[in-house]
Short mmCIF file of C-alpha atoms in Angstrom, two decimals:
data_model
loop_
_atom_site.label_atom_id
_atom_site.label_comp_id
_atom_site.label_asym_id
_atom_site.label_seq_id
_atom_site.Cartn_x
_atom_site.Cartn_y
_atom_site.Cartn_z
CA UNK D 1 37.39 -10.80 9.67
CA UNK D 2 35.70 -7.40 9.55
CA UNK D 3 34.06 -8.37 6.31
CA UNK D 4 32.51 -11.49 7.84
CA UNK D 5 31.08 -9.64 10.83
CA UNK D 6 29.72 -7.13 8.36
CA UNK D 7 27.84 -10.03 6.81
CA UNK D 8 26.64 -10.93 10.29
CA UNK D 9 25.09 -7.49 10.59
CA UNK D 10 23.35 -8.01 7.27
CA UNK D 11 21.94 -11.35 8.38
CA UNK D 12 20.74 -9.90 11.69
CA UNK D 13 19.14 -7.03 9.82
CA UNK D 14 17.27 -9.62 7.78
CA UNK D 15 16.05 -11.21 11.00
CA UNK D 16 14.61 -7.95 12.27
CA UNK D 17 13.29 -6.58 8.99
CA UNK D 18 9.95 -8.37 8.96
CA UNK D 19 7.86 -10.67 11.03
CA UNK D 20 4.30 -9.49 11.59
CA UNK D 21 1.54 -11.63 10.12
CA UNK D 22 -0.83 -8.69 9.82
CA UNK D 23 -0.27 -5.20 8.47
CA UNK D 24 0.22 -2.55 11.11
CA UNK D 25 -1.87 0.59 10.60
CA UNK D 26 -0.27 3.65 9.06
CA UNK D 27 0.21 6.35 11.68
CA UNK D 28 -0.18 9.98 10.59
CA UNK D 29 0.78 13.32 12.11
CA UNK D 30 -2.64 13.78 13.71
CA UNK D 31 -2.50 10.42 15.43
CA UNK D 32 1.06 11.04 16.61
CA UNK D 33 0.04 14.42 18.08
CA UNK D 34 -2.98 12.92 19.83
CA UNK D 35 -0.89 10.03 21.11
CA UNK D 36 1.77 12.37 22.50
CA UNK D 37 -0.85 14.41 24.34
CA UNK D 38 -2.65 11.36 25.71
CA UNK D 39 0.59 9.70 26.77
CA UNK D 40 1.64 12.78 28.73
CA UNK D 41 -1.79 13.05 30.37
CA UNK D 42 -1.77 9.38 31.38
CA UNK D 43 1.71 9.63 32.82
CA UNK D 44 0.78 12.70 34.84
CA UNK D 45 -2.38 11.11 36.26
CA UNK D 46 -1.80 10.29 39.94
CA UNK D 47 -5.45 9.81 40.86
CA UNK D 48 -5.42 6.04 40.37
CA UNK D 49 -6.40 4.15 43.52
CA UNK D 50 -5.33 0.59 44.29
CA UNK D 51 -8.24 -1.82 44.17
CA UNK D 52 -8.97 -4.25 46.96
CA UNK D 53 -8.38 -7.90 46.20
CA UNK D 54 -12.11 -8.58 45.99
CA UNK D 55 -12.72 -5.63 43.65
CA UNK D 56 -9.79 -6.62 41.43
CA UNK D 57 -11.04 -10.19 41.23
CA UNK D 58 -14.54 -8.99 40.39
CA UNK D 59 -13.09 -6.80 37.62
CA UNK D 60 -11.14 -9.74 36.22
CA UNK D 61 -14.19 -12.02 36.20
CA UNK D 62 -16.36 -9.35 34.63
CA UNK D 63 -13.88 -8.45 31.92
CA UNK D 64 -12.49 -11.88 31.08
CA UNK D 65 -15.99 -13.29 30.58
CA UNK D 66 -16.64 -10.65 27.91
CA UNK D 67 -13.21 -10.68 26.26
CA UNK D 68 -12.69 -14.46 26.10
CA UNK D 69 -15.45 -15.33 23.58
CA UNK D 70 -14.49 -12.39 21.37
CA UNK D 71 -10.82 -13.33 21.55
CA UNK D 72 -11.62 -16.91 20.64
CA UNK D 73 -13.87 -16.01 17.70
CA UNK D 74 -11.32 -13.48 16.43
CA UNK D 75 -8.60 -16.11 16.66
CA UNK D 76 -10.71 -18.68 14.79
CA UNK D 77 -11.54 -16.20 12.04
CA UNK D 78 -8.02 -14.87 11.60
CA UNK D 79 -6.41 -18.32 11.70
CA UNK D 80 -9.04 -20.19 9.72
CA UNK D 81 -6.32 -21.23 7.29
CA UNK D 82 -4.57 -23.18 10.07
CA UNK D 83 -6.84 -26.19 10.78
CA UNK D 84 -6.58 -27.44 14.32
CA UNK D 85 -5.07 -24.23 15.73
CA UNK D 86 -6.10 -24.05 19.38
CA UNK D 87 -7.90 -20.76 20.09
CA UNK D 88 -9.41 -21.94 23.39
CA UNK D 89 -7.34 -19.91 25.86
CA UNK D 90 -7.34 -20.61 29.58
CA UNK D 91 -7.44 -17.18 31.27
CA UNK D 92 -6.79 -17.02 34.99
CA UNK D 93 -5.30 -14.89 37.73
CA UNK D 94 -1.77 -15.98 38.58
CA UNK D 95 -1.95 -15.84 42.35
CA UNK D 96 1.69 -16.81 42.80
CA UNK D 97 2.98 -13.79 40.88
CA UNK D 98 3.70 -10.90 43.23
CA UNK D 99 4.73 -8.37 40.57
CA UNK D 100 2.49 -6.32 38.30
CA UNK D 101 2.57 -8.56 35.26
CA UNK D 102 0.58 -10.39 32.59
CA UNK D 103 1.69 -12.87 29.97
CA UNK D 104 0.69 -15.31 27.26
CA UNK D 105 2.34 -18.71 26.97
CA UNK D 106 1.65 -22.40 26.38
CA UNK D 107 1.27 -25.00 29.12
CA UNK D 108 1.20 -28.64 28.07
CA UNK D 109 0.61 -27.40 24.54
CA UNK D 110 -2.47 -25.36 25.45
CA UNK D 111 -2.59 -21.55 25.26
CA UNK D 112 -2.91 -19.67 28.53
CA UNK D 113 -3.12 -16.03 29.60
CA UNK D 114 -2.20 -15.13 33.14
CA UNK D 115 -2.69 -11.82 34.93
CA UNK D 116 -1.28 -11.08 38.37
CA UNK D 117 -3.41 -9.73 41.20
CA UNK D 118 -1.13 -6.67 41.71
CA UNK D 119 -1.61 -5.72 38.05
CA UNK D 120 -5.39 -6.05 38.33
CA UNK D 121 -5.36 -3.95 41.48
CA UNK D 122 -3.45 -1.30 39.57
CA UNK D 123 -5.92 -1.01 36.68
CA UNK D 124 -7.93 2.19 36.61
CA UNK D 125 -10.94 0.85 34.71
CA UNK D 126 -12.48 -2.22 33.13
CA UNK D 127 -11.24 -0.81 29.81
CA UNK D 128 -7.62 -1.10 30.98
CA UNK D 129 -8.04 -4.68 32.20
CA UNK D 130 -9.76 -5.56 28.91
CA UNK D 131 -6.96 -4.05 26.87
CA UNK D 132 -4.29 -5.97 28.77
CA UNK D 133 -6.08 -9.30 28.24
CA UNK D 134 -6.89 -8.48 24.61
CA UNK D 135 -3.26 -7.54 23.99
CA UNK D 136 -2.16 -10.96 25.24
CA UNK D 137 -4.61 -12.56 22.80
CA UNK D 138 -2.69 -10.67 20.13
CA UNK D 139 0.43 -12.68 20.94
CA UNK D 140 -1.52 -15.91 20.39
CA UNK D 141 -3.07 -14.79 17.11
CA UNK D 142 0.24 -13.36 15.87
CA UNK D 143 1.90 -16.72 16.76
CA UNK D 144 4.72 -14.81 18.40
CA UNK D 145 6.06 -17.62 20.56
CA UNK D 146 6.40 -19.92 17.55
CA UNK D 147 8.07 -17.19 15.52
CA UNK D 148 10.53 -16.32 18.30
CA UNK D 149 11.53 -19.96 18.55
CA UNK D 150 12.13 -20.05 14.80
CA UNK D 151 14.15 -16.85 14.97
CA UNK D 152 16.31 -18.19 17.80
CA UNK D 153 17.16 -21.26 15.72
CA UNK D 154 17.86 -19.14 12.63
CA UNK D 155 19.99 -16.69 14.58
CA UNK D 156 22.02 -19.47 16.17
CA UNK D 157 22.67 -21.17 12.82
CA UNK D 158 23.65 -17.90 11.12
CA UNK D 159 26.09 -16.64 13.74
CA UNK D 160 27.41 -20.09 14.53
CA UNK D 161 28.19 -20.66 10.86
CA UNK D 162 29.80 -17.26 10.45
CA UNK D 163 31.89 -17.77 13.57
CA UNK D 164 33.18 -21.03 12.12
CA UNK D 165 34.03 -19.25 8.87
CA UNK D 166 35.87 -16.50 10.74
CA UNK D 167 37.96 -19.06 12.61
CA UNK D 168 38.87 -20.90 9.43
CA UNK D 169 39.83 -17.74 7.55
CA UNK D 170 41.93 -16.61 10.47
CA UNK D 171 44.10 -19.68 10.07
CA UNK D 172 43.12 -21.16 13.40
CA UNK D 173 40.80 -23.80 12.03
CA UNK D 174 37.66 -24.72 13.87
CA UNK D 175 37.32 -22.74 17.10
CA UNK D 176 34.72 -24.37 19.36
CA UNK D 177 34.59 -21.45 21.81
CA UNK D 178 34.08 -18.93 19.00
CA UNK D 179 31.37 -21.02 17.37
CA UNK D 180 29.58 -21.60 20.68
CA UNK D 181 29.68 -17.88 21.40
CA UNK D 182 28.27 -17.18 17.95
CA UNK D 183 25.47 -19.68 18.48
CA UNK D 184 24.59 -18.16 21.86
CA UNK D 185 24.62 -14.57 20.60
CA UNK D 186 22.69 -15.54 17.47
CA UNK D 187 20.00 -17.33 19.45
CA UNK D 188 19.58 -14.35 21.75
CA UNK D 189 19.45 -11.90 18.87
CA UNK D 190 16.98 -14.06 17.01
CA UNK D 191 14.78 -14.37 20.08
CA UNK D 192 14.38 -10.63 20.55
CA UNK D 193 14.50 -9.64 16.90
CA UNK D 194 10.80 -8.97 16.56
CA UNK D 195 10.02 -7.68 20.04
CA UNK D 196 8.91 -4.20 19.00
CA UNK D 197 6.91 -5.27 15.95
CA UNK D 198 5.32 -8.08 17.96
CA UNK D 199 4.14 -5.65 20.62
CA UNK D 200 2.68 -3.31 18.01
CA UNK D 201 0.97 -6.21 16.26
CA UNK D 202 -0.50 -7.36 19.57
CA UNK D 203 -1.68 -3.81 20.26
CA UNK D 204 -3.34 -3.72 16.84
CA UNK D 205 -5.11 -7.06 17.29
CA UNK D 206 -5.88 -6.33 20.95
CA UNK D 207 -7.49 -3.01 20.04
CA UNK D 208 -9.90 -4.81 17.73
CA UNK D 209 -10.72 -7.48 20.31
CA UNK D 210 -11.31 -4.98 23.12
CA UNK D 211 -13.48 -2.83 20.84
CA UNK D 212 -15.54 -5.83 19.72
CA UNK D 213 -16.01 -6.83 23.35
CA UNK D 214 -17.57 -3.43 24.05
CA UNK D 215 -14.62 -1.69 25.70
CA UNK D 216 -12.82 1.52 24.77
CA UNK D 217 -9.28 0.53 23.68
CA UNK D 218 -8.11 4.15 23.72
CA UNK D 219 -9.00 4.44 27.40
CA UNK D 220 -7.61 0.96 27.97
CA UNK D 221 -4.26 1.81 26.41
CA UNK D 222 -3.68 4.42 29.11
CA UNK D 223 -2.49 1.54 31.26
CA UNK D 224 0.59 1.18 29.06
CA UNK D 225 1.73 4.70 29.88
CA UNK D 226 2.23 3.85 33.52
CA UNK D 227 5.80 4.55 34.65
CA UNK D 228 7.20 1.42 36.26
CA UNK D 229 10.61 -0.05 36.84
CA UNK D 230 11.57 -2.63 34.24
CA UNK D 231 13.20 -4.86 36.86
CA UNK D 232 11.17 -6.41 39.65
CA UNK D 233 12.32 -7.30 43.14
CA UNK D 234 13.19 -10.78 41.88
CA UNK D 235 15.36 -9.28 39.15
CA UNK D 236 12.97 -10.37 36.41
CA UNK D 237 11.52 -8.11 33.74
CA UNK D 238 8.20 -6.62 34.79
CA UNK D 239 5.21 -6.00 32.53
CA UNK D 240 6.79 -2.66 31.67
CA UNK D 241 10.06 -4.36 30.85
CA UNK D 242 8.50 -6.66 28.28
CA UNK D 243 5.80 -4.17 27.23
CA UNK D 244 7.70 -0.86 27.18
CA UNK D 245 5.63 2.33 27.52
CA UNK D 246 5.86 4.24 24.27
CA UNK D 247 3.91 7.01 22.56
CA UNK D 248 4.15 4.97 19.36
CA UNK D 249 1.92 2.34 20.95
CA UNK D 250 -0.74 4.95 21.70
CA UNK D 251 -0.54 6.15 18.11
CA UNK D 252 -0.95 2.57 16.85
CA UNK D 253 -4.08 2.11 18.97
CA UNK D 254 -5.52 5.41 17.70
CA UNK D 255 -4.77 4.45 14.09
CA UNK D 256 -6.41 1.05 14.59
CA UNK D 257 -9.54 2.64 16.06
CA UNK D 258 -9.67 4.98 13.07
CA UNK D 259 -9.51 1.91 10.81
CA UNK D 260 -12.33 0.26 12.75
CA UNK D 261 -14.49 3.38 12.46
CA UNK D 262 -13.78 3.46 8.72
CA UNK D 263 -14.69 -0.26 8.44
CA UNK D 264 -11.17 -1.16 7.34
CA UNK D 265 -10.36 -4.76 8.23
CA UNK D 266 -7.02 -6.16 9.32
CA UNK D 267 -4.99 -7.38 6.37
CA UNK D 268 -2.30 -10.01 6.18
CA UNK D 269 1.16 -8.95 5.16
CA UNK D 270 2.42 -9.93 1.74
CA UNK D 271 4.97 -12.31 3.28
#
């Protein structure tokens, strides 16, 4: 039995070992040091004022109008090998969402980005709002929703099959409860397998989009250092629960900007 669950660990390691479509930039000591300093400065900054609803809406309109065409053209260029891929994103304020949040998803098969009014009111600059929206474009271009769905199916099949094997080897024959538990755990594990690499890939792509749209992604990334509870009042994960603040993310943005300044393009992974 121990041997089979050891195999499970191997399979789950395989699920988490790859996944990005594009190569993440190499981060050096200098970038890590700069990121650590900037992260600490951003976290210590208490001067941010809450925008009025009208000012936040004006910021959204101003920024989204500049980011959207760049996001679309970047998507079309990077996914030119996928004919028919829909890069026409509907970007709007989600006025029903009361928490500080932003997300990318599909509605009726069409890609959408939604940003809540509280999050917009909390942004300290147009650069921050631009980085948030550009980051969500990264999830579209990285095809993260599709990949997570594939990983959930793969994880469920792997653990469900191993659970069945464990039951058979234990002499108990087919154990429905054990198999169902394996399927459920496997689907969950597969669904979150790439969460960290997905976020870094979205940061990498988002940095390029924000920069091309005329914003400073390094200033924009300060938004991600904001301390915030992961759980909202409704018990759901907030923006900082699904987009965890991390010095590594700052370092990735800095490394991407260095690539841009050196005219180094984004490369696909070998996979």
